[in-house]
CSV table of C-alpha atoms in Angstrom, one decimal:
chain,number,residue,atom,x,y,z
A,907,MET,CA,5.9,-23.0,-26.3
A,908,SER,CA,2.3,-24.1,-25.8
A,909,PHE,CA,0.6,-23.5,-22.4
A,910,LYS,CA,-1.9,-26.4,-23.0
A,911,PRO,CA,0.1,-29.1,-21.2
A,912,LEU,CA,0.5,-26.9,-18.1
A,913,ALA,CA,-3.1,-25.9,-18.2
A,914,ALA,CA,-4.1,-29.6,-18.3
A,915,LYS,CA,-2.0,-30.3,-15.2
A,916,LEU,CA,-3.5,-27.2,-13.5
A,917,ALA,CA,-6.9,-28.5,-14.2
A,918,SER,CA,-6.0,-31.8,-12.6
A,919,ILE,CA,-5.3,-29.9,-9.4
A,920,VAL,CA,-8.2,-27.4,-9.2
A,921,GLY,CA,-10.7,-28.8,-11.7
A,922,SER,CA,-11.1,-27.6,-15.3
A,923,LYS,CA,-13.8,-25.2,-14.3
A,924,TRP,CA,-11.3,-23.2,-12.3
A,925,VAL,CA,-8.6,-22.8,-15.0
A,926,LEU,CA,-9.4,-19.9,-17.3
A,927,THR,CA,-7.5,-19.4,-20.5
A,928,ASP,CA,-10.1,-17.7,-22.8
A,929,PRO,CA,-8.7,-14.3,-23.8
A,930,ALA,CA,-12.0,-12.5,-23.3
A,931,THR,CA,-12.3,-13.9,-19.8
A,932,LEU,CA,-8.7,-13.1,-18.9
A,933,THR,CA,-9.4,-9.4,-19.5
A,934,CYS,CA,-11.2,-9.5,-16.1
A,935,TYR,CA,-7.9,-10.5,-14.4
A,936,ALA,CA,-5.6,-8.4,-16.4
A,937,ARG,CA,-5.9,-5.3,-14.2
A,938,ASP,CA,-6.9,-4.1,-10.8
A,939,ALA,CA,-8.6,-0.8,-9.8
A,940,SER,CA,-5.6,1.2,-11.0
A,941,VAL,CA,-4.7,2.4,-14.5
A,942,ALA,CA,-2.2,-0.4,-14.9
A,943,SER,CA,-2.9,-3.6,-17.0
A,944,GLY,CA,-1.2,-6.8,-17.9
A,945,HIS,CA,-1.4,-9.9,-20.1
A,946,PRO,CA,-2.0,-13.1,-18.0
A,947,THR,CA,-1.7,-16.5,-19.7
A,948,ALA,CA,-4.2,-18.1,-17.4
A,949,ALA,CA,-6.2,-17.4,-14.3
A,950,VAL,CA,-6.4,-20.2,-11.7
A,951,LEU,CA,-8.9,-20.3,-8.8
A,952,PRO,CA,-7.8,-22.8,-6.2
A,953,GLY,CA,-10.3,-23.9,-3.5
A,954,SER,CA,-7.9,-24.8,-0.7
A,955,THR,CA,-4.4,-24.2,0.7
A,956,GLY,CA,-3.4,-27.7,-0.6
A,957,GLU,CA,-4.4,-26.7,-4.1
A,958,VAL,CA,-2.5,-23.4,-3.8
A,959,ALA,CA,0.6,-25.3,-2.8
A,960,ALA,CA,0.2,-27.8,-5.7
A,961,VAL,CA,-0.2,-24.9,-8.2
A,962,LEU,CA,2.9,-23.2,-6.9
A,963,ARG,CA,4.9,-26.4,-7.1
A,964,LEU,CA,3.9,-26.9,-10.6
A,965,ALA,CA,4.6,-23.3,-11.6
A,966,ALA,CA,8.0,-23.5,-9.9
A,967,GLU,CA,8.9,-26.6,-11.9
A,968,ALA,CA,7.8,-25.0,-15.1
A,969,GLY,CA,9.4,-21.6,-14.3
A,970,VAL,CA,6.1,-19.8,-14.8
A,971,PRO,CA,5.5,-16.5,-12.9
A,972,VAL,CA,2.5,-16.3,-10.5
A,973,THR,CA,0.7,-13.2,-9.5
A,974,PRO,CA,-1.6,-13.6,-6.4
A,975,ARG,CA,-4.9,-11.7,-6.6
A,976,GLY,CA,-8.0,-11.1,-4.5
A,977,ALA,CA,-10.9,-9.0,-5.6
A,978,GLY,CA,-8.7,-6.7,-7.7
A,979,THR,CA,-9.5,-3.5,-5.7
A,980,GLY,CA,-5.9,-2.4,-5.4
A,981,LEU,CA,-5.0,1.1,-6.6
A,982,ALA,CA,-1.2,0.7,-7.2
A,983,GLY,CA,-1.1,-2.1,-9.8
A,984,GLY,CA,0.0,-4.7,-7.2
A,985,ALA,CA,-2.1,-7.5,-8.6
A,986,VAL,CA,-1.5,-6.7,-12.3
A,987,PRO,CA,0.2,-9.6,-14.0
A,988,GLY,CA,3.0,-9.3,-16.5
A,989,ASN,CA,2.3,-12.8,-17.9
A,990,GLY,CA,2.0,-16.3,-16.5
A,991,ILE,CA,-0.6,-17.4,-14.0
A,992,VAL,CA,-2.9,-15.1,-12.0
A,993,LEU,CA,-3.7,-17.0,-8.8
A,994,VAL,CA,-7.1,-15.8,-7.7
A,995,LEU,CA,-7.8,-16.6,-4.1
A,996,THR,CA,-11.5,-15.5,-3.8
A,997,ARG,CA,-12.7,-19.1,-3.2
A,998,LEU,CA,-10.8,-19.3,0.1
A,999,ARG,CA,-13.7,-17.7,2.1
A,1000,GLY,CA,-13.7,-19.6,5.4
A,1001,LEU,CA,-14.6,-17.4,8.4
A,1002,GLU,CA,-14.7,-18.3,12.1
A,1003,ILE,CA,-15.1,-16.0,15.1
A,1004,HIS,CA,-13.7,-17.3,18.4
A,1005,LYS,CA,-15.3,-14.9,20.8
A,1006,GLU,CA,-13.7,-16.3,23.9
A,1007,ASP,CA,-10.2,-15.9,22.4
A,1008,LEU,CA,-11.0,-12.5,20.8
A,1009,ILE,CA,-9.9,-13.7,17.4
A,1010,CYS,CA,-11.1,-14.3,13.9
A,1011,VAL,CA,-9.7,-17.0,11.6
A,1012,ALA,CA,-10.4,-16.3,8.0
A,1013,GLY,CA,-9.4,-17.3,4.5
A,1014,ALA,CA,-7.7,-15.0,2.1
A,1015,GLY,CA,-10.9,-14.7,0.1
A,1016,ALA,CA,-13.1,-13.6,3.0
A,1017,VAL,CA,-14.6,-10.2,2.2
A,1018,THR,CA,-13.7,-7.5,4.7
A,1019,ALA,CA,-17.2,-6.4,5.3
A,1020,GLU,CA,-18.2,-10.0,6.1
A,1021,ILE,CA,-15.5,-10.0,8.8
A,1022,HIS,CA,-16.9,-6.7,10.2
A,1023,ALA,CA,-20.4,-8.2,10.3
A,1024,ALA,CA,-19.3,-11.4,11.9
A,1025,ALA,CA,-17.3,-9.6,14.6
A,1026,GLU,CA,-20.2,-7.3,15.3
A,1027,THR,CA,-22.7,-10.2,15.7
A,1028,ALA,CA,-20.4,-11.5,18.4
A,1029,GLY,CA,-20.3,-8.1,20.1
A,1030,LEU,CA,-16.7,-7.5,18.9
A,1031,PHE,CA,-15.0,-5.1,16.5
A,1032,TYR,CA,-12.5,-5.4,13.6
A,1033,PRO,CA,-11.3,-1.8,13.0
A,1034,PRO,CA,-9.4,-1.9,9.6
A,1035,ASP,CA,-11.9,-0.5,7.2
A,1036,PRO,CA,-10.7,0.3,3.6
A,1037,SER,CA,-13.2,2.1,1.4
A,1038,SER,CA,-13.5,-1.0,-0.7
A,1039,ALA,CA,-14.5,-3.1,2.3
A,1040,SER,CA,-17.7,-4.3,0.7
A,1041,VAL,CA,-15.7,-6.2,-2.0
A,1042,SER,CA,-12.1,-6.3,-0.9
A,1043,THR,CA,-10.7,-9.5,0.5
A,1044,LEU,CA,-8.6,-10.3,3.5
A,1045,GLY,CA,-5.6,-11.6,1.5
A,1046,GLY,CA,-5.3,-8.3,-0.3
A,1047,ASN,CA,-5.8,-6.3,2.9
A,1048,VAL,CA,-2.8,-8.2,4.4
A,1049,ALA,CA,-0.7,-8.0,1.3
A,1050,THR,CA,-1.0,-4.2,1.2
A,1051,ASN,CA,-1.3,-3.6,5.0
A,1052,ALA,CA,-4.7,-1.9,4.3
A,1053,GLY,CA,-6.0,0.8,6.7
A,1054,GLY,CA,-8.9,3.1,6.4
A,1055,PRO,CA,-10.6,5.8,8.4
A,1056,HIS,CA,-10.1,4.0,11.8
A,1057,GLY,CA,-6.3,3.9,11.4
A,1058,PHE,CA,-5.5,6.9,13.7
A,1059,LYS,CA,-7.2,5.5,16.8
A,1060,TYR,CA,-7.2,1.8,16.2
A,1061,GLY,CA,-4.3,1.1,13.8
A,1062,VAL,CA,-4.2,-0.8,10.4
A,1063,THR,CA,-4.2,-4.4,9.3
A,1064,ARG,CA,-0.8,-5.2,10.7
A,1065,ASP,CA,-1.9,-4.2,14.2
A,1066,TYR,CA,-4.6,-6.9,14.2
A,1067,LEU,CA,-2.6,-9.7,12.5
A,1068,LEU,CA,-1.7,-12.5,14.9
A,1069,GLY,CA,-0.8,-15.2,12.5
A,1070,LEU,CA,-0.7,-16.3,8.8
A,1071,GLU,CA,-0.8,-19.4,6.7
A,1072,VAL,CA,1.4,-18.8,3.7
A,1073,VAL,CA,2.5,-20.8,0.7
A,1074,LEU,CA,6.0,-20.1,-0.5
A,1075,ALA,CA,7.2,-20.0,-4.1
A,1076,ASP,CA,8.2,-23.7,-4.1
A,1077,GLY,CA,4.9,-24.8,-2.7
A,1078,THR,CA,6.0,-25.1,0.9
A,1079,VAL,CA,3.3,-24.2,3.4
A,1080,ILE,CA,4.3,-22.4,6.6
A,1081,GLN,CA,2.6,-21.0,9.6
A,1082,THR,CA,3.7,-17.7,11.2
A,1083,GLY,CA,2.6,-16.3,14.5
A,1084,GLY,CA,-0.4,-18.1,16.0
A,1085,ARG,CA,-3.7,-17.6,17.9
A,1086,THR,CA,-2.3,-16.0,21.0
A,1087,LEU,CA,-2.6,-12.3,21.6
A,1088,LYS,CA,1.1,-12.1,22.6
A,1089,ASN,CA,3.9,-13.9,20.8
A,1090,ALA,CA,7.6,-13.2,21.3
A,1091,THR,CA,8.9,-16.4,19.7
A,1092,GLY,CA,11.5,-15.7,17.0
A,1093,TYR,CA,11.5,-13.3,14.1
A,1094,ASN,CA,8.2,-11.6,13.4
A,1095,LEU,CA,7.6,-13.1,9.9
A,1096,THR,CA,3.9,-12.2,10.2
A,1097,ALA,CA,4.7,-8.5,10.2
A,1098,LEU,CA,7.3,-9.0,7.4
A,1099,LEU,CA,4.8,-10.7,5.1
A,1100,CYS,CA,2.1,-8.1,5.8
A,1101,GLY,CA,2.6,-5.4,3.2
A,1102,SER,CA,4.9,-7.5,1.0
A,1103,GLU,CA,2.3,-7.4,-1.8
A,1104,GLY,CA,2.5,-11.1,-2.7
A,1105,THR,CA,6.2,-10.9,-3.5
A,1106,LEU,CA,7.4,-13.2,-0.7
A,1107,GLY,CA,4.5,-15.7,-0.4
A,1108,VAL,CA,0.9,-16.4,-1.1
A,1109,ILE,CA,-1.3,-15.7,2.0
A,1110,THR,CA,-4.1,-18.3,2.3
A,1111,GLN,CA,-5.4,-17.7,5.8
A,1112,ALA,CA,-5.0,-15.2,8.6
A,1113,VAL,CA,-5.7,-15.0,12.4
A,1114,LEU,CA,-7.0,-11.6,13.4
A,1115,ARG,CA,-7.3,-9.9,16.8
A,1116,LEU,CA,-10.7,-8.5,17.6
A,1117,VAL,CA,-11.5,-5.9,20.2
A,1118,PRO,CA,-14.7,-5.1,22.2
A,1119,ARG,CA,-17.3,-3.1,20.2
A,1120,PRO,CA,-17.6,0.5,21.3
A,1121,GLU,CA,-20.6,1.3,23.4
A,1122,GLU,CA,-21.6,4.5,21.5
A,1123,ARG,CA,-20.6,6.4,18.4
A,1124,ALA,CA,-21.4,9.8,17.0
A,1125,GLY,CA,-20.5,11.6,13.8
A,1126,VAL,CA,-19.6,15.2,13.2
A,1127,PHE,CA,-19.7,16.7,9.7
A,1128,ALA,CA,-18.1,20.1,9.7
A,1129,LEU,CA,-18.1,22.4,6.5
A,1130,PHE,CA,-15.5,25.0,6.0
A,1131,ALA,CA,-15.1,27.9,3.5
A,1132,GLU,CA,-11.3,27.4,3.3
A,1133,VAL,CA,-9.2,24.3,2.9
A,1134,GLU,CA,-6.5,25.7,5.2
A,1135,ALA,CA,-9.1,26.1,7.9
A,1136,VAL,CA,-10.2,22.5,7.7
A,1137,ALA,CA,-6.6,21.2,8.0
A,1138,GLN,CA,-6.0,23.4,11.0
A,1139,ALA,CA,-9.2,22.2,12.6
A,1140,ALA,CA,-8.0,18.6,12.3
A,1141,LEU,CA,-4.8,19.5,14.1
A,1142,SER,CA,-6.7,21.4,16.8
A,1143,VAL,CA,-8.8,18.3,17.6
A,1144,ILE,CA,-5.7,16.1,18.0
A,1145,ALA,CA,-3.9,18.8,20.0
A,1146,ALA,CA,-6.9,18.8,22.4
A,1147,GLY,CA,-6.1,15.2,23.3
A,1148,ILE,CA,-9.2,13.8,21.6
A,1149,SER,CA,-8.6,10.5,19.7
A,1150,PRO,CA,-11.4,10.4,17.1
A,1151,ALA,CA,-12.2,6.9,15.7
A,1152,ALA,CA,-12.0,8.7,12.3
A,1153,LEU,CA,-11.1,12.1,11.1
A,1154,GLU,CA,-11.6,12.4,7.4
A,1155,ILE,CA,-10.8,15.5,5.2
A,1156,MET,CA,-12.4,16.1,1.8
A,1157,ASP,CA,-12.0,19.0,-0.6
A,1158,ARG,CA,-14.8,20.5,-2.6
A,1159,THR,CA,-14.2,18.3,-5.7
A,1160,ALA,CA,-14.5,15.2,-3.5
A,1161,LEU,CA,-17.5,16.5,-1.7
A,1162,ASP,CA,-19.4,17.4,-4.8
A,1163,CYS,CA,-19.2,13.8,-6.0
A,1164,ALA,CA,-20.8,12.1,-3.0
A,1165,PHE,CA,-22.2,14.9,-0.8
A,1166,GLY,CA,-23.4,17.4,-3.4
A,1167,ASP,CA,-27.1,17.3,-2.5
A,1168,ILE,CA,-26.5,18.2,1.2
A,1169,LEU,CA,-23.9,21.0,0.6
A,1170,GLY,CA,-24.4,24.7,0.5
A,1171,ASP,CA,-22.1,27.6,-0.5
A,1172,PRO,CA,-19.5,28.6,0.2
A,1173,VAL,CA,-17.9,25.2,1.1
A,1174,ALA,CA,-14.3,24.5,0.2
A,1175,ALA,CA,-13.7,21.4,2.3
A,1176,ALA,CA,-15.1,19.4,5.1
A,1177,LEU,CA,-14.1,17.2,8.1
A,1178,LEU,CA,-16.0,14.0,8.9
A,1179,LEU,CA,-15.2,12.8,12.4
A,1180,GLU,CA,-16.4,9.8,14.4
A,1181,ILE,CA,-16.3,9.8,18.1
A,1182,ASP,CA,-16.7,6.4,19.9
A,1183,GLY,CA,-16.4,4.9,23.3
A,1184,PRO,CA,-18.4,5.1,26.6
A,1185,ARG,CA,-21.7,7.0,26.2
A,1186,GLU,CA,-20.6,9.9,28.5
A,1187,THR,CA,-17.3,10.2,26.7
A,1188,VAL,CA,-18.9,10.3,23.3
A,1189,SER,CA,-21.3,13.0,24.4
A,1190,ARG,CA,-18.6,15.2,26.0
A,1191,GLN,CA,-16.1,14.8,23.1
A,1192,THR,CA,-18.7,15.5,20.5
A,1193,ALA,CA,-19.5,18.8,22.1
A,1194,GLU,CA,-15.7,19.6,22.3
A,1195,VAL,CA,-15.2,18.7,18.7
A,1196,GLU,CA,-18.1,21.0,17.7
A,1197,ALA,CA,-16.6,23.9,19.6
A,1198,LEU,CA,-13.1,23.3,18.2
A,1199,CYS,CA,-14.4,23.3,14.6
A,1200,ARG,CA,-16.4,26.5,15.2
A,1201,ARG,CA,-13.3,28.2,16.6
A,1202,SER,CA,-11.4,27.1,13.5
A,1203,GLY,CA,-14.0,28.7,11.2
A,1204,ALA,CA,-16.6,26.0,10.4
A,1205,ALA,CA,-19.5,27.5,8.5
A,1206,ASP,CA,-21.9,24.6,9.3
A,1207,ILE,CA,-21.7,21.6,11.6
A,1208,ARG,CA,-24.0,18.6,11.6
A,1209,VAL,CA,-24.1,15.9,14.2
A,1210,ALA,CA,-25.1,12.4,13.5
A,1211,ALA,CA,-25.9,9.4,15.7
A,1212,GLY,CA,-26.8,5.7,15.3
A,1213,ASN,CA,-27.5,4.8,11.7
A,1214,GLN,CA,-26.8,8.3,10.5
A,1215,VAL,CA,-23.1,7.8,11.2
A,1216,GLU,CA,-23.0,4.8,8.9
A,1217,GLU,CA,-24.8,6.9,6.2
A,1218,LEU,CA,-22.0,9.5,6.4
A,1219,TYR,CA,-19.4,6.7,6.0
A,1220,ARG,CA,-21.3,5.3,3.1
A,1221,LEU,CA,-21.0,8.7,1.4
A,1222,ARG,CA,-17.4,9.0,2.3
A,1223,ARG,CA,-16.6,5.5,0.8
A,1224,ALA,CA,-18.4,6.5,-2.4
A,1225,VAL,CA,-16.0,9.5,-3.0
A,1226,SER,CA,-13.3,7.5,-4.8
A,1227,GLY,CA,-15.6,5.7,-7.2
A,1228,ALA,CA,-17.8,8.8,-7.8
A,1229,LEU,CA,-14.8,10.8,-9.1
A,1230,VAL,CA,-14.8,8.9,-12.3
A,1231,HIS,CA,-18.0,10.7,-13.2
A,1232,LEU,CA,-16.1,14.0,-13.5
A,1233,TYR,CA,-13.3,12.8,-15.8
A,1234,PRO,CA,-12.6,9.7,-17.9
A,1235,VAL,CA,-9.4,8.9,-16.1
A,1236,LYS,CA,-8.8,8.9,-12.3
A,1237,ILE,CA,-5.4,8.0,-10.7
A,1238,GLY,CA,-5.9,7.5,-7.0
A,1239,GLU,CA,-2.7,8.2,-5.2
A,1240,ASP,CA,-1.8,7.7,-1.6
A,1241,VAL,CA,0.9,9.4,0.4
A,1242,ALA,CA,1.4,9.9,4.1
A,1243,VAL,CA,3.2,12.7,6.0
A,1244,PRO,CA,3.6,13.6,9.7
A,1245,VAL,CA,0.3,15.0,10.9
A,1246,SER,CA,1.7,18.5,11.5
A,1247,ARG,CA,2.6,18.7,7.8
A,1248,VAL,CA,-0.9,17.9,6.4
A,1249,PRO,CA,-1.8,21.6,5.9
A,1250,GLU,CA,1.4,22.4,4.1
A,1251,LEU,CA,1.1,19.3,1.9
A,1252,ILE,CA,-2.4,20.3,0.9
A,1253,ARG,CA,-1.2,23.7,-0.1
A,1254,GLU,CA,1.6,22.2,-2.1
A,1255,ILE,CA,-0.7,19.8,-3.9
A,1256,SER,CA,-2.9,22.8,-4.8
A,1257,GLY,CA,0.2,24.5,-6.2
A,1258,ILE,CA,1.1,21.4,-8.2
A,1259,SER,CA,-2.4,21.4,-9.7
A,1260,ASP,CA,-2.1,25.0,-10.7
A,1261,LYS,CA,1.4,24.5,-12.2
A,1262,THR,CA,0.6,21.4,-14.2
A,1263,GLY,CA,-3.0,22.3,-15.1
A,1264,VAL,CA,-4.1,18.9,-13.9
A,1265,LYS,CA,-7.2,18.7,-11.7
A,1266,ILE,CA,-6.4,17.0,-8.3
A,1267,ALA,CA,-9.1,16.1,-5.7
A,1268,VAL,CA,-7.8,15.7,-2.2
A,1269,PHE,CA,-9.4,13.6,0.6
A,1270,GLY,CA,-8.1,11.1,3.1
A,1271,HIS,CA,-7.3,10.4,6.7
A,1272,ALA,CA,-6.2,13.7,8.2
A,1273,ALA,CA,-5.6,12.3,11.7
A,1274,ASP,CA,-2.8,10.0,10.7
A,1275,GLY,CA,-1.5,12.2,7.8
A,1276,ASN,CA,-2.6,9.8,5.1
A,1277,LEU,CA,-4.0,11.8,2.1
A,1278,HIS,CA,-5.4,10.5,-1.2
A,1279,PRO,CA,-4.7,13.0,-4.0
A,1280,ASN,CA,-6.7,11.9,-7.0
A,1281,ILE,CA,-5.5,13.0,-10.4
A,1282,LEU,CA,-8.4,13.6,-12.8
A,1283,TYR,CA,-8.0,14.2,-16.5
A,1284,ASN,CA,-9.3,13.6,-20.0
A,1285,PRO,CA,-6.6,12.1,-22.2
A,1286,ARG,CA,-8.0,14.0,-25.2
A,1287,GLU,CA,-7.4,17.3,-23.4
A,1288,THR,CA,-4.5,16.8,-21.1
A,1289,ASP,CA,-0.9,15.9,-22.0
A,1290,VAL,CA,0.3,12.7,-20.2
A,1291,GLU,CA,3.6,14.6,-19.4
A,1292,HIS,CA,1.6,17.0,-17.3
A,1293,VAL,CA,-0.1,14.1,-15.5
A,1294,ASN,CA,3.2,12.5,-14.8
A,1295,ALA,CA,4.6,15.8,-13.6
A,1296,ALA,CA,1.7,16.1,-11.2
A,1297,ILE,CA,2.2,12.6,-9.8
A,1298,ALA,CA,6.0,13.1,-9.4
A,1299,GLY,CA,5.4,16.4,-7.7
A,1300,ILE,CA,3.0,14.9,-5.2
A,1301,PHE,CA,5.5,12.2,-4.3
A,1302,ARG,CA,8.4,14.7,-4.0
A,1303,ALA,CA,6.3,16.9,-1.8
A,1304,ALA,CA,5.4,14.0,0.5
A,1305,LEU,CA,9.0,12.9,0.8
A,1306,SER,CA,10.3,16.4,1.4
A,1307,HIS,CA,8.0,16.6,4.4
A,1308,GLY,CA,9.4,13.4,6.0
A,1309,GLY,CA,6.6,11.4,4.5
A,1310,THR,CA,6.3,8.2,2.4
A,1311,LEU,CA,4.9,7.0,-0.9
A,1312,SER,CA,2.0,5.0,0.6
A,1313,GLY,CA,0.0,4.8,3.8
A,1314,GLU,CA,-2.2,1.9,2.7
A,1315,HIS,CA,-2.3,1.2,-1.0
A,1316,GLY,CA,1.1,-0.3,-1.4
A,1317,VAL,CA,3.8,0.4,-4.1
A,1318,GLY,CA,2.8,-2.1,-6.9
A,1319,VAL,CA,4.0,-1.1,-10.3
A,1320,LEU,CA,2.8,2.5,-10.3
A,1321,LYS,CA,5.1,3.8,-7.5
A,1322,LYS,CA,8.2,1.7,-8.0
A,1323,PRO,CA,10.0,4.4,-10.0
A,1324,TYR,CA,10.1,6.5,-6.8
A,1325,PHE,CA,10.7,3.6,-4.4
A,1326,LYS,CA,14.5,4.1,-4.1
A,1327,ASP,CA,14.1,7.8,-3.4
A,1328,ALA,CA,11.7,6.9,-0.5
A,1329,VAL,CA,13.7,4.2,1.3
A,1330,GLY,CA,17.3,4.5,0.0
A,1331,THR,CA,19.6,2.2,-2.0
A,1332,ASP,CA,20.9,0.2,1.0
A,1333,THR,CA,17.4,-0.6,2.1
A,1334,VAL,CA,16.4,-1.6,-1.4
A,1335,ASN,CA,19.4,-4.0,-1.6
A,1336,LEU,CA,18.4,-5.5,1.8
A,1337,MET,CA,14.8,-6.0,0.6
A,1338,ARG,CA,16.2,-7.7,-2.6
A,1339,GLY,CA,18.1,-10.1,-0.4
A,1340,ILE,CA,15.0,-11.0,1.6
A,1341,LYS,CA,13.1,-11.5,-1.7
A,1342,LYS,CA,15.8,-13.8,-3.0
A,1343,LEU,CA,15.6,-15.9,0.2
A,1344,PHE,CA,11.9,-16.4,0.0
A,1345,ASP,CA,11.7,-16.6,-3.8
A,1346,PRO,CA,15.1,-17.4,-5.3
A,1347,ARG,CA,13.8,-17.5,-8.9
A,1348,GLY,CA,11.7,-14.4,-8.7
A,1349,LEU,CA,8.5,-16.1,-9.8
A,1350,LEU,CA,6.1,-14.5,-7.2
A,1351,ASN,CA,4.5,-11.3,-8.4
A,1352,PRO,CA,7.6,-10.2,-10.4
A,1353,GLY,CA,8.1,-6.5,-11.3
A,1354,LYS,CA,6.4,-5.1,-8.2
A,1355,ILE,CA,7.7,-2.7,-5.6
A,1356,TRP,CA,11.1,-2.0,-7.1
A,1357,ALA,CA,12.6,-2.2,-10.5
A,1358,THR,CA,14.5,-5.4,-11.3
A,1359,ASP,CA,18.2,-5.4,-12.0
A,1360,GLY,CA,17.6,-5.2,-15.7
A,1361,GLU,CA,15.2,-2.3,-15.5
């Protein structure tokens, strides 16, 4: 059946410039930042919520699947289409700061870093800070409940989400939540839609809570000769009652990619901490963190202030992308465990690497137990069965320690084979029921999170 008649109707809604069907162009929308890929029939770039609603009504009438997409920075295949329409929301870039209300109202296509900058200009702070902040968009952040280094002290996207504008599968536009900082009116559909990965509705706009900008910030970069020591140092900081704005752990492989020029030997791993708050508190807690790291065996400690802190963050954000220079294929995983289990999980991942012969770089957010084991391999040298065994081993290890499959990347297509093990059959069935209520025909981002009944 020809797609041309539908493409013509889509063009009448968004304009012919914004309906892409050329196969070469569609390769740009066939995958995200993961190893998964798909085969879209068309990419449609609406310019307003009204256009999104009209596109979804048309797709529903035709029975065509729709995969919502932002900047394509996801690492779990959540925006990878099977077929049908890729609904690209990057044109919805409205951004308003309402300083007196401590909120930001932004479109799904607003870039995360632009939200940070706008809030800072107003003397405010939007803490969620995924590594892809310079390009990732708000819609994708909400769809996956994105986090980042500030998650331990400040929380993740869901903690700053006050309201949503969402288009349902049949084109109905709904508003959830609102612009008030407190809201106890009915079911919390805002929280339900956050993290739903585009399977329940298409997010077109969000209302975000902002907080006052911290007065001062400092960074501590501590280098350790043993990975075990760095994990224990992280626990000691938390046990001391200190709430760092960020507490990042990186093993030697991750460090070499981004920090190689400033490292010495022997360095097995490092902690990157940010302390923020009132000036006196930052000064005192920075000294305490230094002392705790030295007692835990830190071989070298460097303290940064002002713009130097942002430079450390720049290097940390570069780790994931830089790993591809080591091996042709990188699979960026994302698991979370109770904080006390972080040292043991790191040990087990090292054992999995030894057993399978697959290189695994480990970094992530030690303070909230969210680690990013990155599988690195050359397909010409490594059997894919060993790679799959390494991935399965990481997930099993996380679940065995009371953890979960994802702290911030989502499930997408890559983790769905393990989803039932993580949440249980009854929970899967309940989620299927919710999906059917929102999307009776299963047209929104099909094939994500869990396997369908036929799989």
